[in-house]
Amino acid sequence: MEKEGSAGKNAVAGGAGAIPALDTKDLQILRLLQENARITVREIASQVHLSTTPVHERIKRMEETGVIRQYVTLVDHAKVKKGLMVICYVSLKQHNKQSGAQFIRAIDAMEEVIECYNISGEFDFMLKVAVENMDAYYHFHVHKLSEIEDIGHLQSVFVMGIIKQTHQLVY
Amino acid sequence: MEKEGSAGKNAVAGGAGAIPALDTKDLQILRLLQENARITVREIASQVHLSTTPVHERIKRMEETGVIRQYVTLVDHAKVKKGLMVICYVSLKQHNKQSGAQFIRAIDAMEEVIECYNISGEFDFMLKVAVENMDAYYHFHVHKLSEIEDIGHLQSVFVMGIIKQTHQLVY
DNA sequence: ACTGAAAGACACAGACT
DNA sequence: AGTCTGTGTCTTTCAGT
């Protein structure tokens, strides 16, 4: 059920420089870190029944292998004047490399856009936009988004309520 | 342009127990914490040209007033077998309190759903779902989502590429 | 791969400006 | 509202199992 022989970590992995698979302890550590990035190594150690050294080494390894991407601080949207969230769909007029690259560059430079995905369906991109209020969104829509070259259709969906928001991928 | 008199913090705020407005130093601290939740107070202090005490106090105050919501660790989706992301739109057959509450309870219990919003437009909810692969999504769609009572229409949009993803709200 | 100990860095509280 | 200083706790490394 939780057997971990000396070969446990590397047995599963694929090719040459493959990343060692995560074992039960690693996942326990990730679970704690996901909920609170500022938890101390000591606290983790006591909860997973290990001393600080292996916990420290495991965290470092997960940072180096990219399992742990970043430690971030989540801020209350409304309290930093970003209380309005809008989902925005964009299609481009042309689907060549140049148009796409140009669009991506423009999006990257817009701090209102907090997420952007390439999606299936009738639209090409989905954007998540965070702004202070409707006026700010109108300004963004008309004077920033629409100004990008080769923009085809635009469609906005407004977020009226947040039901659930989690960053917990590991359970 | 960056004047901060003794009344600076409280002058703007609204009612009685109102949260003091964030000043330039607070925003600088937030900027650093957003990028790296594990940054030390000392490091922040040196970057914002303050000693550790006021930085420590400011962080504590922002935690207490809810400006800082949580410190989280972001994990590589693919490396924890959650490499497929799907945006899923849901409409309910009935729009009474009971149906809504029941849906929300069901969604909350599903670990595949990492975000859920109440939205404007033809659908009622937008879900962001993270699963390992298409098989896992099919199973989720057919055996979990569709099983919720009063579910009307369902529409899935697949994320083919991540262009941008940030948690930086404060600039 | 883990434990335990030990050095250095840090957080946090106090006295003071 | 800030600096400086001290104490206790934490991170991080090293020797040993």
GROMACS .gro file of C-alpha atoms in nm, chain B residues 64-166:
model
  103
  235GLU     CA    1  -0.544   4.056   0.905
  236THR     CA    2  -0.740   4.293   0.685
  237GLY     CA    3  -0.765   4.023   0.417
  238VAL     CA    4  -0.569   4.207   0.150
  239ILE     CA    5  -0.339   3.905   0.152
  240ARG     CA    6  -0.568   3.606   0.115
  241GLN     CA    7  -0.333   3.309   0.103
  242TYR     CA    8   0.017   3.193   0.029
  243VAL     CA    9   0.003   2.908  -0.220
  244THR     CA   10   0.244   2.682  -0.400
  245LEU     CA   11   0.186   2.638  -0.772
  246VAL     CA   12   0.253   2.294  -0.906
  247ASP     CA   13   0.327   2.190  -1.265
  248HIS     CA   14  -0.001   2.050  -1.396
  249ALA     CA   15   0.149   1.786  -1.623
  250LYS     CA   16   0.394   1.664  -1.359
  251VAL     CA   17   0.118   1.583  -1.116
  252LYS     CA   18  -0.091   1.418  -1.387
  253LYS     CA   19  -0.333   1.704  -1.443
  254GLY     CA   20  -0.213   1.795  -1.788
  255LEU     CA   21  -0.555   1.847  -1.949
  256MET     CA   22  -0.751   2.161  -1.877
  257VAL     CA   23  -1.109   2.206  -1.990
  258ILE     CA   24  -1.346   2.498  -1.964
  259CYS     CA   25  -1.695   2.370  -1.910
  260TYR     CA   26  -2.019   2.563  -1.939
  261VAL     CA   27  -2.325   2.455  -1.749
  262SER     CA   28  -2.684   2.572  -1.750
  263LEU     CA   29  -2.944   2.454  -1.505
  264LYS     CA   30  -3.297   2.350  -1.597
  265GLN     CA   31  -3.442   2.540  -1.306
  266HIS     CA   32  -3.325   2.861  -1.153
  267ASN     CA   33  -3.448   2.831  -0.798
  268LYS     CA   34  -3.237   2.848  -0.485
  269GLN     CA   35  -3.250   2.476  -0.428
  270SER     CA   36  -3.114   2.378  -0.768
  271GLY     CA   37  -2.834   2.630  -0.743
  272ALA     CA   38  -2.736   2.528  -0.392
  273GLN     CA   39  -2.736   2.163  -0.487
  274PHE     CA   40  -2.517   2.229  -0.789
  275ILE     CA   41  -2.271   2.431  -0.584
  276ARG     CA   42  -2.246   2.161  -0.321
  277ALA     CA   43  -2.175   1.901  -0.588
  278ILE     CA   44  -1.912   2.115  -0.757
  279ASP     CA   45  -1.739   2.187  -0.428
  280ALA     CA   46  -1.695   1.817  -0.369
  281MET     CA   47  -1.534   1.754  -0.707
  282GLU     CA   48  -1.158   1.788  -0.694
  283GLU     CA   49  -1.136   1.802  -1.073
  284VAL     CA   50  -1.310   2.140  -1.063
  285ILE     CA   51  -1.052   2.401  -0.972
  286GLU     CA   52  -1.262   2.707  -1.051
  287CYS     CA   53  -1.631   2.778  -1.080
  288TYR     CA   54  -1.797   3.108  -1.161
  289ASN     CA   55  -2.147   3.236  -1.193
  290ILE     CA   56  -2.156   3.408  -1.528
  291SER     CA   57  -2.363   3.629  -1.755
  292GLY     CA   58  -2.489   3.498  -2.090
  293GLU     CA   59  -2.671   3.189  -2.202
  294PHE     CA   60  -2.503   2.960  -1.950
  295ASP     CA   61  -2.522   2.984  -1.572
  296PHE     CA   62  -2.180   2.860  -1.467
  297MET     CA   63  -1.832   2.833  -1.603
  298LEU     CA   64  -1.605   2.561  -1.467
  299LYS     CA   65  -1.234   2.513  -1.505
  300VAL     CA   66  -1.156   2.145  -1.485
  301ALA     CA   67  -0.811   1.986  -1.448
  302VAL     CA   68  -0.768   1.617  -1.525
  303GLU     CA   69  -0.498   1.379  -1.643
  304ASN     CA   70  -0.622   1.313  -1.997
  305MET     CA   71  -0.923   1.284  -2.224
  306ASP     CA   72  -1.033   0.955  -2.073
  307ALA     CA   73  -1.039   1.115  -1.730
  308TYR     CA   74  -1.238   1.409  -1.867
  309TYR     CA   75  -1.486   1.183  -2.038
  310HIS     CA   76  -1.539   0.999  -1.713
  311PHE     CA   77  -1.579   1.327  -1.524
  312HIS     CA   78  -1.824   1.461  -1.782
  313VAL     CA   79  -2.042   1.157  -1.811
  314HIS     CA   80  -2.030   1.009  -1.464
  315LYS     CA   81  -1.991   1.310  -1.240
  316LEU     CA   82  -2.107   1.635  -1.400
  317SER     CA   83  -2.402   1.493  -1.591
  318GLU     CA   84  -2.518   1.312  -1.281
  319ILE     CA   85  -2.597   1.634  -1.099
  320GLU     CA   86  -2.971   1.697  -1.085
  321ASP     CA   87  -3.128   1.979  -1.285
  322ILE     CA   88  -2.832   2.006  -1.518
  323GLY     CA   89  -2.952   2.153  -1.847
  324HIS     CA   90  -2.694   2.210  -2.117
  325LEU     CA   91  -2.325   2.131  -2.102
  326GLN     CA   92  -2.055   2.261  -2.330
  327SER     CA   93  -1.684   2.185  -2.319
  328VAL     CA   94  -1.403   2.402  -2.450
  329PHE     CA   95  -1.060   2.244  -2.448
  330VAL     CA   96  -0.747   2.432  -2.358
  331MET     CA   97  -0.487   2.356  -2.624
  332GLY     CA   98  -0.218   2.592  -2.503
  333ILE     CA   99  -0.142   2.823  -2.216
  334ILE     CA  100  -0.033   3.164  -2.343
  335LYS     CA  101  -0.026   3.351  -2.016
  336GLN     CA  102  -0.093   3.276  -1.653
  337THR     CA  103  -0.020   3.520  -1.376
   0.00000   0.00000   0.00000
